[in-house]
C-alpha positions as semicolon CSV with decimal commas, in nm:
position;residue;x (nm);y (nm);z (nm)
1;M;16,259;5,090;26,726
2;S;16,293;5,349;27,006
3;E;16,275;5,253;27,374
4;V;15,945;5,438;27,411
5;A;15,781;5,274;27,111
6;E;15,917;4,933;27,209
7;N;15,784;4,965;27,563
8;A;15,445;5,086;27,441
9;G;15,401;4,768;27,239
10;K;15,482;4,529;27,521
11;P;15,220;4,324;27,706
12;G;15,126;4,451;28,052
13;W;15,356;4,219;28,247
14;R;15,654;4,311;28,032
15;K;15,584;4,680;28,089
16;V;15,584;4,612;28,462
17;I;15,918;4,430;28,443
18;A;16,071;4,709;28,233
19;A;15,950;4,971;28,480
20;L;16,071;4,776;28,784
21;G;16,417;4,743;28,632
22;H;16,450;5,115;28,570
23;R;16,696;5,320;28,777
24;K;16,431;5,579;28,859
25;T;16,202;5,310;29,001
26;F;16,480;5,189;29,230
27;Y;16,538;5,536;29,372
28;M;16,165;5,599;29,400
29;T;16,142;5,297;29,630
30;I;16,428;5,430;29,842
31;F;16,272;5,774;29,858
32;G;15,939;5,620;29,960
33;F;16,120;5,441;30,242
34;A;16,291;5,767;30,343
35;A;15,952;5,943;30,353
36;G;15,784;5,678;30,567
37;L;16,061;5,617;30,822
38;P;16,070;5,959;30,998
39;Y;15,690;5,974;30,998
40;A;15,674;5,640;31,182
41;L;15,951;5,736;31,423
42;L;15,831;6,089;31,506
43;L;15,454;6,038;31,510
44;G;15,430;5,682;31,637
45;T;15,729;5,505;31,788
46;L;15,842;5,817;31,972
47;Y;15,543;5,784;32,206
48;A;15,659;5,437;32,309
49;W;15,996;5,586;32,409
50;L;15,825;5,869;32,599
51;S;15,602;5,616;32,775
52;D;15,902;5,409;32,884
53;A;16,065;5,729;33,009
54;E;15,747;5,800;33,210
55;V;15,676;6,133;33,042
56;D;15,325;6,245;33,142
57;L;15,041;6,206;32,895
58;E;14,973;6,580;32,876
59;T;15,328;6,648;32,764
60;M;15,307;6,359;32,519
61;G;14,998;6,521;32,374
62;V;15,207;6,823;32,282
63;F;15,433;6,602;32,070
64;S;15,133;6,497;31,865
65;L;15,105;6,857;31,744
66;I;15,417;6,818;31,534
67;G;15,190;6,627;31,298
68;L;15,051;6,966;31,191
69;A;15,369;7,007;30,985
70;Y;15,236;6,734;30,755
71;A;14,883;6,875;30,744
72;F;14,999;7,224;30,643
73;K;15,312;7,139;30,441
74;F;15,166;7,312;30,136
75;L;15,216;7,649;30,308
76;W;15,591;7,650;30,238
77;S;15,579;7,444;29,918
78;P;15,609;7,756;29,694
79;A;15,955;7,820;29,837
80;L;16,062;7,467;29,744
81;D;15,965;7,533;29,382
82;R;16,158;7,862;29,364
83;L;16,455;7,860;29,603
84;D;16,788;7,678;29,582
85;V;16,998;7,532;29,863
86;P;17,340;7,702;29,877
87;V;17,624;7,478;29,754
88;L;17,388;7,187;29,680
89;R;17,198;7,354;29,394
90;K;17,417;7,169;29,142
91;L;17,252;6,843;29,249
92;G;16,932;6,942;29,072
93;K;16,608;7,127;29,133
94;R;16,456;6,850;29,347
95;K;16,757;6,648;29,462
96;Q;16,911;6,943;29,644
97;W;16,612;6,956;29,879
98;I;16,567;6,579;29,904
99;V;16,929;6,517;30,005
100;T;16,930;6,813;30,246
101;A;16,613;6,696;30,421
102;Q;16,734;6,335;30,446
103;L;17,074;6,426;30,587
104;M;16,910;6,667;30,832
105;L;16,665;6,398;30,944
106;G;16,947;6,148;30,989
107;A;17,141;6,396;31,201
108;I;16,833;6,481;31,411
109;L;16,761;6,114;31,483
110;V;17,125;6,062;31,585
111;V;17,116;6,363;31,819
112;L;16,782;6,249;31,966
113;S;16,947;5,918;32,051
114;M;17,194;6,108;32,270
115;L;16,930;6,300;32,468
116;D;16,725;6,204;32,773
117;P;16,358;6,283;32,698
118;V;16,303;6,371;33,065
119;S;16,600;6,589;33,158
120;S;16,632;6,741;32,808
121;L;16,265;6,761;32,719
122;G;16,294;7,111;32,571
123;W;16,568;7,017;32,323
124;F;16,396;6,685;32,261
125;S;16,068;6,848;32,158
126;L;16,245;7,116;31,953
127;L;16,440;6,860;31,753
128;A;16,130;6,646;31,705
129;G;15,946;6,951;31,571
130;I;16,231;7,042;31,334
131;G;16,242;6,678;31,225
132;A;15,870;6,681;31,143
133;F;15,920;7,001;30,942
134;A;16,212;6,845;30,751
135;S;16,013;6,526;30,695
136;A;15,711;6,713;30,560
137;T;15,943;6,917;30,338
138;Q;16,098;6,596;30,208
139;D;15,750;6,463;30,128
140;V;15,668;6,771;29,919
141;V;15,986;6,750;29,714
142;I;15,974;6,371;29,667
143;D;15,620;6,404;29,533
144;A;15,743;6,673;29,294
145;W;16,044;6,457;29,195
146;R;15,814;6,169;29,108
147;V;15,615;6,391;28,871
148;D;15,923;6,549;28,717
149;V;16,121;6,232;28,638
150;A;15,840;6,007;28,516
151;D;15,872;5,889;28,157
152;E;15,725;5,627;27,925
153;V;15,924;5,344;28,087
154;A;15,937;5,450;28,452
155;T;15,575;5,559;28,434
156;I;15,403;5,779;28,688
157;D;15,179;5,481;28,771
158;M;15,468;5,250;28,856
159;L;15,663;5,520;29,040
160;S;15,354;5,594;29,250
161;T;15,313;5,226;29,336
162;V;15,673;5,156;29,440
163;Y;15,679;5,483;29,637
164;Q;15,395;5,356;29,854
165;M;15,558;5,016;29,888
166;G;15,875;5,178;30,016
167;Y;15,666;5,395;30,249
168;R;15,485;5,091;30,395
169;I;15,809;4,899;30,443
170;A;15,943;5,199;30,635
171;A;15,631;5,195;30,854
172;L;15,719;4,838;30,952
173;V;16,085;4,921;31,012
174;G;16,009;5,237;31,210
175;G;15,722;5,073;31,397
176;A;15,725;4,699;31,463
177;L;16,100;4,648;31,405
178;A;16,187;4,951;31,618
179;L;15,978;4,815;31,906
180;F;16,140;4,474;31,861
181;L;16,490;4,626;31,879
182;A;16,400;4,846;32,176
183;E;16,288;4,541;32,371
184;R;16,626;4,379;32,316
185;T;16,853;4,686;32,335
186;D;16,737;5,036;32,430
187;W;16,574;5,340;32,269
188;P;16,896;5,539;32,209
189;T;17,033;5,243;32,012
190;V;16,713;5,224;31,807
191;Y;16,715;5,592;31,712
192;L;17,090;5,589;31,648
193;T;17,038;5,297;31,408
194;M;16,748;5,466;31,233
195;G;16,947;5,788;31,206
196;G;17,230;5,596;31,043
197;I;16,984;5,448;30,792
198;M;16,855;5,796;30,702
199;L;17,209;5,928;30,659
200;F;17,289;5,635;30,431
201;V;16,976;5,703;30,222
202;G;17,075;6,070;30,198
203;F;17,419;5,982;30,063
204;C;17,263;5,735;29,817
205;G;17,039;6,016;29,697
206;L;17,344;6,201;29,566
207;W;17,351;5,956;29,274
208;A;16,977;5,958;29,204
209;P;16,863;6,092;28,866
210;D;16,688;6,426;28,858
211;A;16,453;6,571;28,601
212;E;16,601;6,705;28,282
213;V;16,660;7,079;28,314
214;S;16,458;7,143;28,002
215;D;16,161;6,952;28,146
216;V;16,155;7,123;28,484
217;T;16,227;7,475;28,370
218;E;16,017;7,482;28,054
219;A;15,722;7,651;28,222
220;E;15,951;7,862;28,437
221;A;16,147;7,984;28,137
222;A;15,827;8,070;27,956
223;D;15,714;8,271;28,256
224;E;16,051;8,444;28,282
225;H;16,014;8,595;27,936
226;G;15,638;8,594;27,908
227;L;15,495;8,769;28,215
228;R;15,580;9,115;28,079
229;K;15,520;9,055;27,711
230;A;15,236;9,215;27,520
231;G;14,910;9,027;27,575
232;Q;14,991;8,926;27,934
233;I;14,810;9,044;28,249
234;H;14,921;9,395;28,342
235;P;15,175;9,402;28,631
236;R;14,945;9,632;28,827
237;I;14,666;9,371;28,825
238;R;14,912;9,095;28,902
239;G;15,040;9,306;29,191
240;W;14,694;9,332;29,344
241;A;14,637;8,960;29,302
242;L;14,973;8,874;29,456
243;G;14,908;9,117;29,741
244;V;14,580;8,952;29,837
245;V;14,715;8,598;29,801
246;G;15,037;8,691;29,984
247;V;14,846;8,840;30,278
248;L;14,624;8,532;30,304
249;W;14,919;8,289;30,292
250;G;15,112;8,507;30,537
251;W;14,819;8,502;30,779
252;A;14,797;8,123;30,749
253;L;15,169;8,076;30,813
254;I;15,165;8,309;31,114
255;T;14,847;8,150;31,256
256;V;14,984;7,797;31,235
257;G;15,327;7,909;31,361
258;V;15,184;8,090;31,664
259;F;14,968;7,790;31,747
260;M;15,272;7,561;31,736
261;V;15,479;7,792;31,958
262;R;15,197;7,828;32,212
263;S;15,141;7,453;32,212
264;L;15,504;7,384;32,298
265;G;15,496;7,623;32,595
266;S;15,597;7,501;32,939
267;D;15,267;7,598;33,107
268;P;14,995;7,343;33,025
269;E;14,724;7,595;33,117
270;T;14,821;7,828;32,832
271;R;14,834;7,560;32,562
272;P;14,553;7,592;32,305
273;D;14,309;7,310;32,229
274;S;14,442;7,128;31,921
275;V;14,106;6,966;31,839
276;E;13,934;7,303;31,844
277;F;14,211;7,458;31,634
278;I;14,187;7,191;31,365
279;S;13,806;7,197;31,353
280;T;13,765;7,577;31,354
281;T;14,085;7,739;31,224
282;G;14,181;7,453;30,990
283;P;13,899;7,521;30,742
284;L;13,979;7,894;30,753
285;V;14,340;7,819;30,660
286;V;14,222;7,614;30,363
287;I;13,978;7,887;30,255
288;A;14,254;8,148;30,281
289;T;14,521;7,950;30,098
290;V;14,321;7,742;29,850
291;V;13,963;7,859;29,795
292;I;14,008;8,238;29,769
293;P;14,339;8,219;29,574
294;S;14,172;7,972;29,333
295;L;13,887;8,216;29,275
296;I;14,141;8,492;29,213
297;A;14,328;8,266;28,971
298;A;14,002;8,189;28,789
299;W;13,931;8,563;28,757
300;L;14,282;8,625;28,619
301;V;14,242;8,348;28,361
302;R;13,907;8,491;28,257
303;Q;14,053;8,841;28,220
304;E;14,337;8,711;28,005
305;R;14,109;8,509;27,779
306;S;13,863;8,797;27,741
307;G;14,141;9,041;27,656
308;K;14,100;9,265;27,962
309;H;14,375;9,429;28,170
310;L;14,646;9,313;27,929
311;L;14,974;9,474;27,830
312;E;14,961;9,641;27,491
313;Q;15,338;9,623;27,454
314;D;15,635;9,460;27,626
315;L;15,710;9,611;27,967
316;P;16,039;9,472;28,106
317;A;16,096;9,488;28,482
318;E;16,330;9,781;28,544
319;T;16,330;9,782;28,925
320;S;16,396;9,533;29,201
321;A;16,034;9,568;29,313
322;G;15,915;9,461;28,970
323;R;16,139;9,157;28,970
324;I;16,026;9,064;29,322
325;L;15,665;9,095;29,203
326;D;15,735;8,856;28,917
327;H;15,906;8,600;29,142
328;G;15,628;8,614;29,401
329;Y;15,362;8,582;29,133
330;R;15,532;8,275;28,988
331;A;15,557;8,115;29,332
332;L;15,207;8,175;29,468
333;V;14,970;8,258;29,183
334;L;15,092;8,087;28,867
335;P;15,054;7,732;29,008
336;L;14,685;7,808;29,059
337;T;14,631;7,989;28,728
338;D;14,794;7,690;28,557
339;F;14,548;7,459;28,730
340;V;14,247;7,672;28,643
341;G;14,368;7,744;28,292
342;R;14,425;7,376;28,207
343;L;14,128;7,225;28,386
344;G;13,863;7,496;28,395
345;W;13,537;7,392;28,561
346;A;13,667;7,037;28,578
347;L;13,870;7,155;28,876
348;V;13,547;7,144;29,079
349;I;13,508;6,773;28,997
350;I;13,874;6,709;29,075
351;L;13,857;6,885;29,412
352;G;13,542;6,690;29,498
353;L;13,721;6,367;29,409
354;V;14,027;6,467;29,611
355;L;13,814;6,545;29,916
356;T;13,612;6,223;29,908
357;Y;13,831;5,949;29,758
358;R;14,016;5,842;30,074
359;I;13,742;5,931;30,319
360;T;13,624;5,573;30,370
361;D;13,950;5,465;30,534
362;S;14,081;5,797;30,670
363;I;13,778;5,919;30,863
364;W;13,738;5,616;31,089
365;G;14,107;5,521;31,121
366;S;14,130;5,684;31,465
367;F;13,853;5,456;31,591
368;A;13,998;5,128;31,457
369;Y;14,161;5,019;31,782
370;P;13,861;5,113;31,998
371;F;13,651;4,906;31,757
372;Y;13,883;4,604;31,766
373;L;13,966;4,614;32,136
374;G;13,654;4,766;32,287
375;E;13,358;4,680;32,066
376;L;13,477;4,339;31,939
377;E;13,685;4,258;32,250
378;Y;13,989;4,116;32,075
379;T;14,314;4,105;32,268
380;K;14,607;4,334;32,191
381;D;14,810;4,040;32,064
382;E;14,531;3,937;31,827
383;V;14,496;4,290;31,694
384;A;14,872;4,319;31,649
385;V;14,887;3,996;31,448
386;A;14,582;4,080;31,238
387;S;14,647;4,449;31,166
388;K;15,020;4,506;31,195
389;F;15,169;4,193;31,043
390;F;14,902;4,020;30,836
391;G;14,732;4,352;30,755
392;V;15,051;4,513;30,626
393;G;15,112;4,209;30,406
394;A;14,762;4,242;30,263
395;L;14,823;4,613;30,201
396;M;15,146;4,538;30,014
397;L;14,958;4,282;29,807
398;G;14,695;4,544;29,727
399;L;14,964;4,789;29,617
400;A;15,122;4,526;29,391
401;V;14,784;4,440;29,238
402;G;14,708;4,810;29,198
403;G;15,037;4,871;29,020
404;Y;14,972;4,585;28,779
405;M;14,616;4,705;28,716
406;L;14,742;5,054;28,641
407;T;14,978;4,917;28,379
408;T;14,734;4,675;28,215
409;L;14,386;4,828;28,265
410;G;14,463;5,199;28,274
411;R;14,457;5,464;28,542
412;M;14,091;5,569;28,552
413;L;13,950;5,216;28,548
414;T;14,183;5,123;28,834
415;L;14,093;5,444;29,019
416;T;13,721;5,371;28,985
417;L;13,753;5,005;29,086
418;G;13,965;5,112;29,383
419;A;13,691;5,350;29,497
420;V;13,428;5,075;29,462
421;L;13,636;4,825;29,661
422;A;13,734;5,076;29,931
423;A;13,368;5,166;29,986
424;A;13,243;4,807;29,972
425;T;13,493;4,674;30,226
426;N;13,340;4,899;30,490
427;L;13,049;4,655;30,478
428;L;13,288;4,386;30,610
429;Y;13,327;4,590;30,927
430;A;12,954;4,659;30,938
431;D;12,907;4,281;30,939
432;L;13,165;4,243;31,218
433;A;12,972;4,500;31,422
434;R;12,664;4,274;31,391
435;G;12,850;3,955;31,483
436;G;13,035;3,880;31,160
437;Q;12,820;3,593;31,036
438;I;12,878;3,671;30,665
439;V;13,254;3,715;30,706
440;Q;13,262;3,391;30,904
441;V;13,089;3,199;30,624
442;V;13,334;3,334;30,365
443;S;13,631;3,256;30,588
444;D;13,512;2,901;30,654
445;N;13,420;2,816;30,294
446;S;13,741;2,960;30,151
447;G;13,955;2,751;30,385
448;F;14,098;3,059;30,551
449;S;13,965;2,961;30,895
450;W;14,134;2,620;30,862
451;L;14,463;2,785;30,766
452;V;14,457;3,028;31,060
453;A;14,364;2,746;31,299
454;N;14,662;2,539;31,182
455;L;14,890;2,840;31,238
456;G;14,785;2,872;31,601
457;G;14,478;3,097;31,575
458;D;14,107;3,028;31,590
459;E;13,796;3,095;31,384
460;R;13,730;3,421;31,564
461;L;14,076;3,556;31,479
462;A;14,034;3,435;31,121
463;K;13,718;3,643;31,096
464;L;13,904;3,962;31,194
465;M;14,196;3,883;30,966
466;M;13,960;3,823;30,674
467;A;13,795;4,165;30,719
468;I;14,128;4,345;30,759
469;A;14,270;4,165;30,456
470;G;13,975;4,270;30,242
471;E;13,999;4,632;30,347
472;N;14,379;4,657;30,316
473;I;14,390;4,499;29,970
474;A;14,124;4,747;29,860
475;V;14,310;5,037;30,022
476;G;14,632;4,927;29,849
477;I;14,467;4,922;29,506
478;A;14,292;5,253;29,568
479;G;14,606;5,414;29,712
480;A;14,824;5,316;29,415
481;A;14,567;5,450;29,171
482;F;14,499;5,770;29,364
483;V;14,863;5,875;29,399
484;A;14,913;5,804;29,029
485;Y;14,605;6,011;28,945
486;L;14,713;6,308;29,157
487;S;15,060;6,292;29,005
488;S;14,911;6,295;28,656
489;I;14,710;6,616;28,694
490;V;14,989;6,841;28,822
491;A;15,225;7,031;28,591
492;K;15,598;6,966;28,607
493;G;15,681;7,333;28,644
494;Y;15,460;7,367;28,953
495;S;15,454;7,010;29,085
496;A;15,566;7,091;29,442
497;V;15,289;7,343;29,511
498;Q;15,011;7,170;29,321
499;Y;15,070;6,821;29,461
500;A;15,119;6,952;29,816
501;L;14,785;7,131;29,797
502;L;14,602;6,825;29,664
503;S;14,758;6,580;29,910
504;S;14,679;6,808;30,205
505;L;14,316;6,841;30,095
506;T;14,293;6,461;30,070
507;L;14,291;6,427;30,448
508;L;14,086;6,739;30,519
509;V;13,736;6,591;30,538
510;G;13,857;6,290;30,735
511;T;14,037;6,509;30,988
512;L;13,751;6,753;31,032
513;G;13,484;6,483;31,045
514;R;13,631;6,263;31,318
515;G;13,469;6,459;31,601
516;A;13,122;6,419;31,452
517;L;13,194;6,055;31,372
518;G;13,296;5,985;31,731
519;Q;12,971;6,136;31,853
520;M;12,777;5,926;31,603
521;I;12,949;5,610;31,727
522;E;12,850;5,696;32,084
523;E;12,487;5,759;31,989
524;Q;12,416;5,504;31,711
525;G;12,694;5,247;31,720
526;Y;12,953;5,124;31,474
527;F;12,712;4,947;31,237
528;T;12,540;5,270;31,134
529;V;12,875;5,447;31,100
530;F;13,008;5,185;30,859
531;L;12,694;5,215;30,647
532;L;12,754;5,590;30,636
533;T;13,120;5,557;30,534
534;T;13,015;5,313;30,261
535;A;12,771;5,572;30,129
536;M;13,045;5,837;30,142
537;G;13,262;5,609;29,934
538;G;12,978;5,587;29,683
539;V;13,013;5,963;29,624
540;A;13,377;5,909;29,530
541;V;13,275;5,631;29,287
542;I;13,032;5,865;29,110
543;L;13,294;6,139;29,086
544;C;13,547;5,888;28,949
545;M;13,305;5,793;28,672
546;I;13,236;6,158;28,588
547;E;13,608;6,231;28,576
548;W;13,670;5,920;28,364
549;I;13,410;6,035;28,111
550;R;13,560;6,386;28,108
551;I;13,912;6,257;28,045
552;S;13,803;6,010;27,777
553;R;13,624;6,293;27,593
554;Q;13,890;6,560;27,621
555;G;14,210;6,353;27,625
556;R;14,521;6,564;27,621
557;K;14,321;6,888;27,599
558;S;14,219;6,836;27,962
559;G;14,583;6,863;28,068
560;V;14,588;6,504;28,192
561;E;14,799;6,258;27,997
562;Q;14,589;5,948;28,032
563;T;14,542;5,615;27,862
564;A;14,255;5,503;28,079
565;L;14,077;5,304;27,812
566;E;14,373;5,089;27,715
567;G;14,300;4,726;27,772
568;V;13,934;4,786;27,857
């Protein structure tokens, strides 16, 4: 019996054990850690160092703008699908970029440890910005690597789960542990240590498996010989399409780049308003790089299927301009035409699901601490214990449960249950906003209040911990299922671009809606807001059910390899 057939016949827990023991799963955990560590250090812990160095708040606000690298990482993802790193290209299509980014990040953290954030603020901010760019680049390629290397043993579901576990562990190491070390040593020592860890991970990555060449380049090879064959879209039409898409992506890159440069200027008066930029220009960037190119891709697919504007005979590229056209078309347009061609009108459902699935926890995340500290009047120590230590443990538990559910129940059932739980747990916070009587009853009757009291807390702290535990377990289950789902609908040949686009859109509504949500909190209070976020989560539940029905009806024809009904 083959390994694939043998694994397929195993009970759920044996499949989990087989997947966990796989070499790819081990490296996926390491890569998840490598993705989470620089994010925690550059967009969180760094502010603690700047505060200790007495850098003014306005200057610290500039550093927060480096987070835009993560929001707009899809803008340079086409290059990561097409270009090779000199010398390192022999490592593999994905590994060459992963190892390069990790070694660069390690070196940047080491150099940062040698700089004074006050006297060398210019170099400090420049390196932090380059580090954020390298970190976002690493995220794109690691997501693509996960899609490319998944197989029937190291499944996309298990790889997605352990990736997030590694990421969350890194958040603890780069956050709580870094603060702990800084209190006992100093910040240069902390960042030197973290830089050494990243360098070690980069060297370990040299031995990581990469996708089989035949798997990764199958679509690319077909394009190489197929774009100019009879029956394909005429190069003139492709040229117009590439021109429009190229101009739109170029505008987006320049717009974001100029904003970043202006924001890092030395004169505070000339710095643009980041909130205004994200709320006004952000949607335009998405329209220019996602919406309009998708409509163009849909038109191209329709022309090809209707037999219009097609080559009547082979027309090989005889000039450099023709070859450049083909390369540019493969990088920017083909990932979208592949999406539209495989999924058709179902892409509308998928985009709706992508935009709404994580909204229940992402949109109000910025107001969590004001809610805990201001509205509920917990102390900082209580919030730290409940959210950072106990909460992270609950999140890890949720991820583990989500991974097991994916293996035993199937992806779409887990995705739908995750959406239900993520929406429903907002009602726990709604109850807290009204005094928390229901949460208190559950905590008391389950014995949780007694346990917390015997560990040095009180009933009031137990109530907060109960709510946070409920939400984080739900978020863990939903997160494991959602990453697995996104990974399943992208094509191996275009995984970097397609996944980067989807993951960026995931946070779009939450990012754009925080201003309105803040105003709503001021006017109507937290209780009403939590009822609203619960209702928003209900939209995601409905879309999950529609998508589940679509996949169960179409199966492999939908372009999504799914066994959602197994075990149901």
